[in-house]
Tab-separated table of C-alpha atoms in Angstrom:
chain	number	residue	atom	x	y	z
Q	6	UNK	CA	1.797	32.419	-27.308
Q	7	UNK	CA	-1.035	33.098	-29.614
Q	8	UNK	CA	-1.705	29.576	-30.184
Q	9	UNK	CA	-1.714	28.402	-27.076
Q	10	UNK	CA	-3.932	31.627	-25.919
Q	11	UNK	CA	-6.210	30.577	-28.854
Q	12	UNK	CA	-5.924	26.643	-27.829
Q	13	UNK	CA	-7.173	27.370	-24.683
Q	14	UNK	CA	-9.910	29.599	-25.670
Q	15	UNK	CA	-11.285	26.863	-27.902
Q	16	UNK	CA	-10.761	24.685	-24.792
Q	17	UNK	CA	-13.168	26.874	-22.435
Q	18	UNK	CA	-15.517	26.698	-25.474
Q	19	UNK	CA	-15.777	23.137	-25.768
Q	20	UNK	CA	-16.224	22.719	-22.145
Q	21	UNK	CA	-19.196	25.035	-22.323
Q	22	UNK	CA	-20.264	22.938	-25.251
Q	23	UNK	CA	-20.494	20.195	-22.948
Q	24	UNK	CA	-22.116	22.093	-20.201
Q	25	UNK	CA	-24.734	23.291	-22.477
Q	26	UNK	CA	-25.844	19.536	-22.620
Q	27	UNK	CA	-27.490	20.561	-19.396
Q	28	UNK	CA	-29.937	22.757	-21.352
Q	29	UNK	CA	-30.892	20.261	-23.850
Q	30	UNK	CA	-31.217	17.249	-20.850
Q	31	UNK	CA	-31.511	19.689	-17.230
Q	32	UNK	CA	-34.505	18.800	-14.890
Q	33	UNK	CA	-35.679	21.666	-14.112
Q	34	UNK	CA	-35.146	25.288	-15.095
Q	35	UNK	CA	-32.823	25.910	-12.388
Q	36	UNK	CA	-30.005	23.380	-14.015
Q	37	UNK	CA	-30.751	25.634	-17.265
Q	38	UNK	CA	-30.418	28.362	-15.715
Q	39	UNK	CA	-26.721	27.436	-14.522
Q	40	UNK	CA	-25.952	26.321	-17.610
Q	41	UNK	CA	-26.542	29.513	-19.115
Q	42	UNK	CA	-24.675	31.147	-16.470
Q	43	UNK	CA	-22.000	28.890	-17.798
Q	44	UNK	CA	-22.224	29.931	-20.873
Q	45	UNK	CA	-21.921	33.577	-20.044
Q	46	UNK	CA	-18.771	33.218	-18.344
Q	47	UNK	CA	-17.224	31.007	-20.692
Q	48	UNK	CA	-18.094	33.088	-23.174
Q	49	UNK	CA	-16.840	35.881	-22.142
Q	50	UNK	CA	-13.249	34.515	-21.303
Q	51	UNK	CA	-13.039	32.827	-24.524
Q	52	UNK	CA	-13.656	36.073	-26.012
Q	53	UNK	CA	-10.608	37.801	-23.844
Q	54	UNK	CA	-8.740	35.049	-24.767
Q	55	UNK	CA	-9.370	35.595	-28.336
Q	56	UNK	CA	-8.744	39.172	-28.319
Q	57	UNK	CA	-5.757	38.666	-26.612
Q	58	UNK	CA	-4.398	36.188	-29.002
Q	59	UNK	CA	-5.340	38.209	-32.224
Q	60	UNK	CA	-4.544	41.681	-30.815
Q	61	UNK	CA	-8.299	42.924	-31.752
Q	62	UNK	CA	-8.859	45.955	-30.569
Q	63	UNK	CA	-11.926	46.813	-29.215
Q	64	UNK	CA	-12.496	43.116	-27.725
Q	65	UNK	CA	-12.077	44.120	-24.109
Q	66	UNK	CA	-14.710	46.830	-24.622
Q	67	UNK	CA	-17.526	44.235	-26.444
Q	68	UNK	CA	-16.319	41.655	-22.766
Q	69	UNK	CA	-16.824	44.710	-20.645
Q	70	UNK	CA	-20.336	45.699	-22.483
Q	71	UNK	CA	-20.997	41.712	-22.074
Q	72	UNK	CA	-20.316	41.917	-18.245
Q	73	UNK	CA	-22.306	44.907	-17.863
Q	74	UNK	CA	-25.862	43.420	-19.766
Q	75	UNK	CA	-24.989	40.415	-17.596
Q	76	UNK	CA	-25.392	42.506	-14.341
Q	77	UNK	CA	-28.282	44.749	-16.185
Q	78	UNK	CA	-30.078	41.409	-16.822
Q	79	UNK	CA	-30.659	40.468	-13.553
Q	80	UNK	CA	-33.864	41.922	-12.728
Q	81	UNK	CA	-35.242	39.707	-15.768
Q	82	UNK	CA	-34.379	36.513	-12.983
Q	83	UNK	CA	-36.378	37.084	-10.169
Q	84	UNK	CA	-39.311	36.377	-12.992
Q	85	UNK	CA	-2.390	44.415	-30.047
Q	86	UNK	CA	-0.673	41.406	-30.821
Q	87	UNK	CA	3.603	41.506	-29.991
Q	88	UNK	CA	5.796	42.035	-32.957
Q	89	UNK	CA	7.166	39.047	-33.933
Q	90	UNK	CA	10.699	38.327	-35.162
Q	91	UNK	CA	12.222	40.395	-32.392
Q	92	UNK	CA	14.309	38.309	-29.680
Q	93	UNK	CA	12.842	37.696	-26.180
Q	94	UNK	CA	14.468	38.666	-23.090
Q	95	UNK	CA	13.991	36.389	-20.546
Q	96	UNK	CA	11.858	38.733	-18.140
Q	97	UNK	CA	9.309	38.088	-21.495
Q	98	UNK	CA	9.537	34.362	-21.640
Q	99	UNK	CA	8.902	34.481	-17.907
Q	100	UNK	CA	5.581	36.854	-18.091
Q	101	UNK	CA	4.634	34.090	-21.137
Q	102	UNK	CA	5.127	30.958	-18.441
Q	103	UNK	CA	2.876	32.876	-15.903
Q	104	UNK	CA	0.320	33.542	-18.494
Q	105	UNK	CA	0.440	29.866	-19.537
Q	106	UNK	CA	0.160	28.317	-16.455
Q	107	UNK	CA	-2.772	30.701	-14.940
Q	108	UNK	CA	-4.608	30.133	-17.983
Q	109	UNK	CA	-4.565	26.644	-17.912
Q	110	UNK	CA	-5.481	26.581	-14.225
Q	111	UNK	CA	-8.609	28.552	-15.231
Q	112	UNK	CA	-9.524	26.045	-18.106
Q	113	UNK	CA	-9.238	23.420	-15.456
Q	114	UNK	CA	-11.612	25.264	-13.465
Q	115	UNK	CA	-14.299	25.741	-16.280
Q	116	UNK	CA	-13.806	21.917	-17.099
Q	117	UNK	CA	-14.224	21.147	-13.514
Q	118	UNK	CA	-17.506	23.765	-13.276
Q	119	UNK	CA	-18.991	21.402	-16.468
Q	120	UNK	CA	-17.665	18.447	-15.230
Q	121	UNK	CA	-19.939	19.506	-11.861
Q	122	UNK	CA	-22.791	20.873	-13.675
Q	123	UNK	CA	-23.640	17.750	-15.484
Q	124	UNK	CA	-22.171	14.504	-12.599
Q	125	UNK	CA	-22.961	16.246	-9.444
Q	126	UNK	CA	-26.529	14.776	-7.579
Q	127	UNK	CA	-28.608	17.957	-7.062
Q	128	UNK	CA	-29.171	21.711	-7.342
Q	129	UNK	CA	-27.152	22.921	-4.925
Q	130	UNK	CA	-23.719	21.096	-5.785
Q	131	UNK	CA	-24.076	21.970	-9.121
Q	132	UNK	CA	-24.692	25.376	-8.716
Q	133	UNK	CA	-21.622	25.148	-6.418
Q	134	UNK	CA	-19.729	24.188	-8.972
Q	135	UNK	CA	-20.428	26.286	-11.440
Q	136	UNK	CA	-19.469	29.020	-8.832
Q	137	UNK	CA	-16.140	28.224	-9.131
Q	138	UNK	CA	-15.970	28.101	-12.753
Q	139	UNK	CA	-17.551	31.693	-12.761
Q	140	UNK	CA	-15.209	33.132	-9.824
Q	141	UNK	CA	-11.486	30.973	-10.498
Q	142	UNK	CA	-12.170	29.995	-13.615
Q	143	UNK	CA	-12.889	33.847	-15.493
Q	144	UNK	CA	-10.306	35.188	-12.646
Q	145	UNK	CA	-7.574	32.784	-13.333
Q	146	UNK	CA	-7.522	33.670	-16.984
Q	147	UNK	CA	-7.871	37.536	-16.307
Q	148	UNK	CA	-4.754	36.988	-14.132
Q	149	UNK	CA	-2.691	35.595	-17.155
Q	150	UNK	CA	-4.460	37.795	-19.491
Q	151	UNK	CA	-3.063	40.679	-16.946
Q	152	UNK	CA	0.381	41.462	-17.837
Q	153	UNK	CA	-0.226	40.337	-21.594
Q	154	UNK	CA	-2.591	43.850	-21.686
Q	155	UNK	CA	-1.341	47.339	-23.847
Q	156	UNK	CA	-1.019	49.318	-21.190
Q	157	UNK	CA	-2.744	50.061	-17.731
Q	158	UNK	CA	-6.545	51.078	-19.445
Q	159	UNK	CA	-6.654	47.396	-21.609
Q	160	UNK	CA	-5.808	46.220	-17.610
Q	161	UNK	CA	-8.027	48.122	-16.130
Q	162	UNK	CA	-10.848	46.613	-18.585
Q	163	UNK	CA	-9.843	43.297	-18.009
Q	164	UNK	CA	-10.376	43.797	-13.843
Q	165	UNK	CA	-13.617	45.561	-15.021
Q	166	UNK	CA	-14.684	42.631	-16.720
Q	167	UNK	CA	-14.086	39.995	-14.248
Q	168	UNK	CA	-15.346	42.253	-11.336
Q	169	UNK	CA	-18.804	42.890	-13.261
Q	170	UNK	CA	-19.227	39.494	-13.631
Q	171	UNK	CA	-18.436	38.921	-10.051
Q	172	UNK	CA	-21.341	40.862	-9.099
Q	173	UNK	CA	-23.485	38.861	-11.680
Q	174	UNK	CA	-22.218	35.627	-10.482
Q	175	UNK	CA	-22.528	36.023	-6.927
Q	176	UNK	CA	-26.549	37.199	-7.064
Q	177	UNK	CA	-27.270	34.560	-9.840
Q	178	UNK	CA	-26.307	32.298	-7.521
Q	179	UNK	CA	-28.083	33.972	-4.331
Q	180	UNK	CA	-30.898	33.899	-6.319
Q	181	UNK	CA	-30.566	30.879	-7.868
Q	182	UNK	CA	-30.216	29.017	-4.415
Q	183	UNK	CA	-33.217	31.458	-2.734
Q	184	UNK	CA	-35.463	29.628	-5.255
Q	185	UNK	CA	-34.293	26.300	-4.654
Q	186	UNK	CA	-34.564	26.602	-1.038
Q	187	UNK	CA	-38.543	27.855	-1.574
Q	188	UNK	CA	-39.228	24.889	-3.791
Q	189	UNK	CA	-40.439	22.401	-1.123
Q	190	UNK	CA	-38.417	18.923	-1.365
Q	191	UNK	CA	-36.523	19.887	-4.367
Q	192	UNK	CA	-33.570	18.449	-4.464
Q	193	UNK	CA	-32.890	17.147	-8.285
């Protein structure tokens, strides 16, 4: 499990590598702004991921104090790792399969946000994409993450984490598309 949790989390990285592209090569500050916003999330899942994988403690806190600057910076935009050697029961194996496969369907959400951020035609799809990277994508992997947690506060954090960056997402975006919609004609 901890390769594959670490396999992914270089995944979500790499695909945020490639969104980042956007930065370097965006129109307009709006397409960088998204692709920060991509970076953010990402970010913060790979680091979940990570934590997970390694069994650092702590790392759920330093996602949670992430989430929470996220959601503080928003006024800025209007201007323990299982013991090994021990045999599985197969309730365990099956907890593993559900964390694999809701993992990977998040990673396949953040590759589909990039994939959107840098082919779709204008502002507005892109920034619907990159919705779904921020609200599947990061809740998808919190899911898996979920019953891979030491006990019901590392849980707790998790939810904490993906709600807070719920709330960042979702007026990002509001504002994100408010500006768009002022700009007369803009449509790149």
């Amino acid at each position: 499990m901890t390769e594959f949790l670490l396999a992914a989390a270089g995944f979500i990285l790499l695909t945020v590598a490639v969104g980042l592209l956007r930065i370097l090569g965006g129109p307009g500050n709006v397409d960088r702004t998204m692709a920060a916003q991509l970076l953010g999330t990402g970010g913060i899942a790979a680091l979940l991921l990570v934590a997970a994988a390694t069994g650092v403690r702590g790392a759920e806190d330093v996602a949670l104090g992430l989430a929470l600057s996220r959601c503080l910076r928003l006024g800025r935009l209007r201007e323990q790792r299982r013991p090994t050697g021990k045999r599985r029961s197969g309730m365990s194996v099956a907890i593993d399969i559900f964390t694999v496969v809701a993992i990977c369907a998040g990673a396949v959400f953040f590759l589909a946000g990039t994939v959107g951020l840098l082919r779709f035609p204008d502002s507005f799809t892109r920034l619907h994409a990159l919705t779904k990277a921020d609200n599947l994508g990061l809740g998808l992997i919190v899911l898996g993450l979920l019953p891979q947690a030491d006990g019901l506060l590392g849980a707790l954090k998790l939810v904490a984490v993906w709600v807070l960056v719920q709330l960042a997402s979702a007026t990002v975006a509001q504002l994100i598309a408010h500006a768009l919609r002022r700009a007369k004609g803009h449509r790149t």
